[in-house]
Amino acid sequence: MSYLYRGVGRVVGAAGLVLLVAVGAAGPAGAVGVVNVAGVAGPLEFPRADDGPRLGFSGATTLQIETGERVYVGLEGMPEGWKEAVVSSPALAEPVPFVPAPGGPPGTGQVADPAHTYLVRAGIAPGTYPVAVSSGGRTVATDRITVVAPGAAYISRFAFGPREDFLGGSDSTPVRPGAEARIVLTDYRPADGEKTVVVTSPVFAGPVTLRRDGPDDPGCKCDDGGTVYAGHARVRAGTAVGTYPMTAVSHHGKETTTRQVTIAGERVPDTRPWLIGGIGAAVLLGLSAVFRSVLARRGRKAADRA
């Protein structure tokens, strides 16, 4: 499945637009225009309420666009009768010229040279850069595009909830004190060779290791194209009701991601009294044996002196 089908870039507003990224079908519904971008046909989603020109973006491997990476740009909502348009930005290595897309939805553009590859500039610092659409000698729309460093994590889901829950979405759900929790993290740009991710939180007794392809992986289709790390741990029984940070350390210790998790409800009673009793009995038996051994040695020493 093409990455263009796994996610879409959304643009909202008519001027001073801000580029938002989403994964799968998340977010508000939009009108999907099939546009030819840099020689690749695929759906880019645009807001339906906006009557002006609109832009869509997608990176070569994920929705986040790396410096030096190939970029796809879609154009929609151009006025009737337009003949040419140019998308330019300090983030792009060169402007992207558009012409009306034959047979496409009204106002949809396609790049003038579909065989050409357009890139984000390799030498720029990661950050957010302005984008302008010009047509007929004037600017008809503006936008902003965010680029990230090569190899940066793209974590779309870092969720926490009761172990029996599916955790198919990106939101965490409350867990009771003393209950077992499932933790799921999805990275669309994982580090090479990274098979585990370590998670810490005040609600756990210690670090929790999330593993790829483990039994806690919910197998959600919303993760198409992403690498899933999952695991479980028991919330400390003495944790007070409230909100706590949960932090993942990934990319071999170079990146951290933090989410807030909620502890709510009554404490889960300890269902393992037999284990506690067994340990106590074993300790008592051990102490009794030691005590008998000490008494026996003392008795032997007394007999030898006599």
Short mmCIF file of C-alpha atoms in Angstrom, two decimals:
data_model
loop_
_atom_site.label_atom_id
_atom_site.label_comp_id
_atom_site.label_asym_id
_atom_site.label_seq_id
_atom_site.Cartn_x
_atom_site.Cartn_y
_atom_site.Cartn_z
CA MET A 1 0.00 0.00 0.00
CA SER A 2 1.39 3.40 -0.99
CA TYR A 3 2.27 5.77 1.81
CA LEU A 4 -0.02 8.31 0.12
CA TYR A 5 -2.92 6.08 1.17
CA ARG A 6 -1.71 5.73 4.75
CA GLY A 7 -1.96 9.41 5.60
CA VAL A 8 -2.79 12.81 4.28
CA GLY A 9 -1.58 16.39 4.73
CA ARG A 10 -4.36 18.80 5.66
CA VAL A 11 -4.37 22.53 5.16
CA VAL A 12 -6.91 24.78 6.85
CA GLY A 13 -7.84 28.41 6.29
CA ALA A 14 -7.55 30.65 3.24
CA ALA A 15 -4.47 32.71 4.10
CA GLY A 16 -1.59 32.24 6.48
CA LEU A 17 -2.41 28.56 6.39
CA VAL A 18 -0.83 26.05 8.72
CA LEU A 19 0.07 22.56 7.52
CA LEU A 20 -1.29 19.83 9.75
CA VAL A 21 -0.39 16.14 9.53
CA ALA A 22 -2.53 13.14 10.42
CA VAL A 23 -2.34 9.38 10.10
CA GLY A 24 -4.87 7.08 8.49
CA ALA A 25 -8.43 8.36 8.58
CA ALA A 26 -7.95 10.52 11.67
CA GLY A 27 -9.26 14.06 11.71
CA PRO A 28 -12.16 15.83 10.00
CA ALA A 29 -13.55 14.52 6.75
CA GLY A 30 -12.36 16.23 3.57
CA ALA A 31 -12.82 16.09 -0.17
CA VAL A 32 -10.16 13.86 -1.70
CA GLY A 33 -8.81 14.92 -5.07
CA VAL A 34 -6.69 12.45 -7.05
CA VAL A 35 -3.86 14.58 -8.35
CA ASN A 36 -0.71 13.79 -10.28
CA VAL A 37 2.15 14.99 -8.10
CA ALA A 38 5.73 14.60 -9.28
CA GLY A 39 4.67 11.70 -11.49
CA VAL A 40 2.81 9.79 -8.75
CA ALA A 41 -0.99 9.62 -8.68
CA GLY A 42 -2.51 9.43 -5.22
CA PRO A 43 -5.18 10.98 -2.99
CA LEU A 44 -4.34 14.15 -1.07
CA GLU A 45 -7.06 15.41 1.24
CA PHE A 46 -8.12 19.04 1.38
CA PRO A 47 -10.72 20.78 3.57
CA ARG A 48 -14.05 21.13 1.82
CA ALA A 49 -15.07 24.40 3.48
CA ASP A 50 -12.26 26.44 1.90
CA ASP A 51 -13.20 28.04 -1.44
CA GLY A 52 -9.72 29.31 -2.29
CA PRO A 53 -6.59 27.55 -3.58
CA ARG A 54 -5.40 24.80 -1.25
CA LEU A 55 -2.17 22.85 -0.93
CA GLY A 56 -1.46 19.29 0.17
CA PHE A 57 1.94 17.87 1.06
CA SER A 58 3.43 14.46 1.62
CA GLY A 59 6.97 13.24 2.23
CA ALA A 60 8.71 10.33 0.57
CA THR A 61 8.38 7.88 3.48
CA THR A 62 5.96 9.49 5.94
CA LEU A 63 3.89 12.60 6.31
CA GLN A 64 6.72 14.38 8.06
CA ILE A 65 9.16 15.72 5.49
CA GLU A 66 12.90 15.39 6.08
CA THR A 67 15.55 17.81 4.90
CA GLY A 68 16.86 16.56 1.56
CA GLU A 69 13.81 14.36 1.06
CA ARG A 70 11.60 14.08 -2.00
CA VAL A 71 8.36 16.00 -1.54
CA TYR A 72 4.97 15.69 -3.22
CA VAL A 73 2.79 18.78 -3.57
CA GLY A 74 -0.89 18.84 -4.51
CA LEU A 75 -2.90 21.88 -5.61
CA GLU A 76 -6.68 22.26 -5.54
CA GLY A 77 -9.33 24.97 -5.52
CA MET A 78 -7.87 27.15 -8.27
CA PRO A 79 -10.33 29.58 -9.91
CA GLU A 80 -12.00 28.85 -13.21
CA GLY A 81 -9.87 29.71 -16.21
CA TRP A 82 -6.49 29.53 -14.50
CA LYS A 83 -3.63 28.40 -16.73
CA GLU A 84 -0.52 28.20 -14.60
CA ALA A 85 0.61 28.38 -10.98
CA VAL A 86 3.90 28.13 -9.13
CA VAL A 87 4.45 26.84 -5.59
CA SER A 88 7.61 28.23 -3.99
CA SER A 89 9.20 28.13 -0.54
CA PRO A 90 12.62 28.65 1.07
CA ALA A 91 12.28 25.00 2.15
CA LEU A 92 12.14 23.72 -1.44
CA ALA A 93 15.20 23.27 -3.63
CA GLU A 94 13.26 24.82 -6.55
CA PRO A 95 9.77 26.14 -7.34
CA VAL A 96 7.09 23.62 -8.36
CA PRO A 97 5.14 24.70 -11.50
CA PHE A 98 1.54 23.53 -11.93
CA VAL A 99 -0.90 23.37 -14.84
CA PRO A 100 -4.59 22.35 -14.83
CA ALA A 101 -5.00 18.59 -14.41
CA PRO A 102 -6.80 17.20 -17.47
CA GLY A 103 -9.84 15.20 -16.45
CA GLY A 104 -9.37 16.03 -12.77
CA PRO A 105 -11.79 17.80 -10.42
CA PRO A 106 -12.35 21.50 -11.27
CA GLY A 107 -9.52 23.68 -10.03
CA THR A 108 -7.11 20.77 -9.51
CA GLY A 109 -3.55 21.13 -10.72
CA GLN A 110 -0.80 18.76 -11.70
CA VAL A 111 2.90 19.48 -11.87
CA ALA A 112 3.98 20.73 -15.27
CA ASP A 113 6.77 18.13 -15.47
CA PRO A 114 5.47 14.94 -13.81
CA ALA A 115 8.78 13.15 -14.38
CA HIS A 116 10.77 15.68 -12.39
CA THR A 117 11.75 15.06 -8.75
CA TYR A 118 11.23 17.90 -6.27
CA LEU A 119 13.21 17.98 -3.05
CA VAL A 120 13.29 19.74 0.28
CA ARG A 121 16.60 21.58 0.54
CA ALA A 122 19.24 19.43 2.19
CA GLY A 123 21.16 22.25 3.88
CA ILE A 124 18.37 23.97 5.80
CA ALA A 125 17.76 23.73 9.51
CA PRO A 126 14.70 21.75 10.63
CA GLY A 127 11.73 24.03 11.27
CA THR A 128 8.66 25.62 9.71
CA TYR A 129 8.93 27.59 6.46
CA PRO A 130 6.47 29.72 4.45
CA VAL A 131 5.01 28.49 1.15
CA ALA A 132 3.40 30.71 -1.51
CA VAL A 133 1.19 29.91 -4.51
CA SER A 134 1.39 32.47 -7.32
CA SER A 135 -0.73 32.60 -10.45
CA GLY A 136 -1.27 35.31 -13.04
CA GLY A 137 1.46 37.44 -11.51
CA ARG A 138 0.03 37.55 -7.99
CA THR A 139 0.05 35.48 -4.81
CA VAL A 140 -3.20 33.54 -4.48
CA ALA A 141 -2.49 31.51 -1.33
CA THR A 142 0.09 31.07 1.39
CA ASP A 143 0.93 28.16 3.64
CA ARG A 144 3.65 26.80 5.90
CA ILE A 145 5.55 23.54 5.68
CA THR A 146 7.44 21.84 8.50
CA VAL A 147 10.59 19.82 7.86
CA VAL A 148 12.50 17.61 10.28
CA ALA A 149 16.06 16.32 10.55
CA PRO A 150 16.88 13.08 8.72
CA GLY A 151 16.13 10.07 10.86
CA ALA A 152 13.98 11.97 13.35
CA ALA A 153 11.32 9.91 15.08
CA TYR A 154 7.75 10.25 13.85
CA ILE A 155 5.65 8.87 16.69
CA SER A 156 1.97 9.01 15.83
CA ARG A 157 0.68 6.98 18.75
CA PHE A 158 1.97 6.63 22.30
CA ALA A 159 -1.00 5.30 24.24
CA PHE A 160 -1.70 3.79 27.65
CA GLY A 161 -4.78 1.96 28.89
CA PRO A 162 -6.09 -1.13 30.70
CA ARG A 163 -4.34 -4.24 29.42
CA GLU A 164 -7.63 -5.78 28.30
CA ASP A 165 -8.43 -2.74 26.12
CA PHE A 166 -7.74 -2.74 22.38
CA LEU A 167 -5.88 0.62 22.29
CA GLY A 168 -6.59 1.06 18.60
CA GLY A 169 -6.43 4.85 18.70
CA SER A 170 -3.88 7.45 19.68
CA ASP A 171 -5.56 8.50 22.93
CA SER A 172 -4.79 7.02 26.33
CA THR A 173 -7.54 5.85 28.68
CA PRO A 174 -7.53 5.87 32.50
CA VAL A 175 -6.17 2.89 34.44
CA ARG A 176 -6.96 2.00 38.06
CA PRO A 177 -4.22 1.90 40.71
CA GLY A 178 -2.86 -1.63 40.95
CA ALA A 179 -4.20 -2.65 37.52
CA GLU A 180 -2.15 -3.89 34.60
CA ALA A 181 -1.71 -1.38 31.79
CA ARG A 182 -0.88 -1.88 28.13
CA ILE A 183 1.47 0.62 26.45
CA VAL A 184 1.63 0.98 22.64
CA LEU A 185 3.96 3.22 20.63
CA THR A 186 3.96 3.58 16.82
CA ASP A 187 6.96 5.14 15.07
CA TYR A 188 6.75 5.84 11.32
CA ARG A 189 10.47 6.48 11.19
CA PRO A 190 12.11 4.03 13.63
CA ALA A 191 15.86 3.81 14.08
CA ASP A 192 17.66 1.02 12.26
CA GLY A 193 17.93 -2.10 14.35
CA GLU A 194 15.79 -0.74 17.19
CA LYS A 195 13.82 -3.72 18.51
CA THR A 196 12.84 -2.27 21.89
CA VAL A 197 11.85 1.09 23.38
CA VAL A 198 12.11 1.86 27.09
CA VAL A 199 9.27 3.70 28.85
CA THR A 200 9.36 5.28 32.30
CA SER A 201 6.65 6.86 34.43
CA PRO A 202 6.03 7.51 38.14
CA VAL A 203 3.05 5.15 37.89
CA PHE A 204 5.33 2.14 37.27
CA ALA A 205 7.71 0.56 39.74
CA GLY A 206 10.54 0.76 37.19
CA PRO A 207 11.37 1.05 33.47
CA VAL A 208 9.07 -0.83 31.07
CA THR A 209 10.42 -2.40 27.88
CA LEU A 210 8.21 -2.24 24.76
CA ARG A 211 9.02 -4.78 22.04
CA ARG A 212 8.39 -5.09 18.33
CA ASP A 213 6.05 -7.92 17.27
CA GLY A 214 5.23 -8.76 20.89
CA PRO A 215 2.03 -10.28 22.29
CA ASP A 216 0.76 -6.84 23.40
CA ASP A 217 0.70 -5.47 19.83
CA PRO A 218 -3.01 -4.75 19.10
CA GLY A 219 -2.55 -5.33 15.35
CA CYS A 220 -4.42 -2.17 14.36
CA LYS A 221 -4.62 -1.28 10.68
CA CYS A 222 -4.18 2.35 11.65
CA ASP A 223 -0.50 1.44 12.05
CA ASP A 224 -0.01 0.58 8.35
CA GLY A 225 3.50 1.64 7.46
CA GLY A 226 4.53 2.22 11.07
CA THR A 227 6.61 0.13 13.46
CA VAL A 228 4.72 -0.85 16.61
CA TYR A 229 6.32 -1.32 20.03
CA ALA A 230 4.11 -2.67 22.81
CA GLY A 231 4.32 -4.01 26.34
CA HIS A 232 2.54 -4.05 29.68
CA ALA A 233 3.21 -3.25 33.33
CA ARG A 234 1.30 -3.02 36.58
CA VAL A 235 0.44 0.43 37.91
CA ARG A 236 1.76 0.82 41.45
CA ALA A 237 -1.07 0.07 43.88
CA GLY A 238 -0.26 3.15 45.94
CA THR A 239 -0.49 5.57 42.99
CA ALA A 240 -2.85 8.43 43.78
CA VAL A 241 -5.59 9.36 41.36
CA GLY A 242 -4.29 12.00 38.96
CA THR A 243 -2.32 12.71 35.78
CA TYR A 244 1.30 11.64 35.33
CA PRO A 245 3.96 11.88 32.60
CA MET A 246 4.96 8.80 30.61
CA THR A 247 8.21 9.08 28.62
CA ALA A 248 9.64 6.86 25.90
CA VAL A 249 13.34 6.87 25.05
CA SER A 250 13.88 5.78 21.45
CA HIS A 251 16.35 6.02 18.57
CA HIS A 252 19.04 4.42 20.70
CA GLY A 253 18.68 7.01 23.43
CA LYS A 254 18.69 10.08 21.18
CA GLU A 255 14.98 10.97 21.29
CA THR A 256 12.38 11.26 24.03
CA THR A 257 8.62 11.44 23.68
CA THR A 258 6.30 12.27 26.58
CA ARG A 259 2.55 11.84 26.98
CA GLN A 260 0.26 12.37 29.95
CA VAL A 261 -1.57 9.37 31.42
CA THR A 262 -4.45 9.28 33.87
CA ILE A 263 -4.90 7.10 36.94
CA ALA A 264 -8.52 6.98 38.07
CA GLY A 265 -10.93 4.76 39.97
CA GLU A 266 -10.65 2.50 42.98
CA ARG A 267 -7.53 0.52 43.69
CA VAL A 268 -7.51 -3.00 42.29
CA PRO A 269 -7.34 -5.47 45.21
CA ASP A 270 -4.32 -7.74 45.32
CA THR A 271 -5.44 -11.10 43.93
CA ARG A 272 -2.27 -12.91 44.97
CA PRO A 273 -2.59 -13.43 48.79
CA TRP A 274 -1.50 -17.04 48.37
CA LEU A 275 1.80 -15.80 46.97
CA ILE A 276 2.35 -13.39 49.86
CA GLY A 277 1.37 -16.09 52.39
CA GLY A 278 3.62 -18.63 50.72
CA ILE A 279 6.59 -16.29 50.81
CA GLY A 280 5.93 -15.54 54.49
CA ALA A 281 5.69 -19.23 55.34
CA ALA A 282 8.91 -19.96 53.50
CA VAL A 283 10.69 -17.21 55.39
CA LEU A 284 9.43 -18.54 58.74
CA LEU A 285 10.47 -22.07 57.91
CA GLY A 286 13.91 -20.86 56.93
CA LEU A 287 14.33 -18.90 60.15
CA SER A 288 13.14 -21.89 62.17
CA ALA A 289 15.71 -24.16 60.53
CA VAL A 290 18.49 -21.65 61.20
CA PHE A 291 17.40 -21.34 64.84
CA ARG A 292 17.39 -25.14 65.31
CA SER A 293 20.82 -25.39 63.74
CA VAL A 294 22.24 -22.75 66.09
CA LEU A 295 20.79 -24.53 69.13
CA ALA A 296 22.20 -27.86 67.97
CA ARG A 297 25.71 -26.41 67.59
CA ARG A 298 25.55 -24.85 71.02
CA GLY A 299 24.42 -28.19 72.50
CA ARG A 300 27.34 -30.03 70.90
CA LYS A 301 29.83 -27.46 72.20
CA ALA A 302 28.42 -27.76 75.75
CA ALA A 303 28.72 -31.55 75.61
CA ASP A 304 32.34 -31.32 74.42
CA ARG A 305 33.28 -29.03 77.35
CA ALA A 306 31.66 -31.42 79.83
#
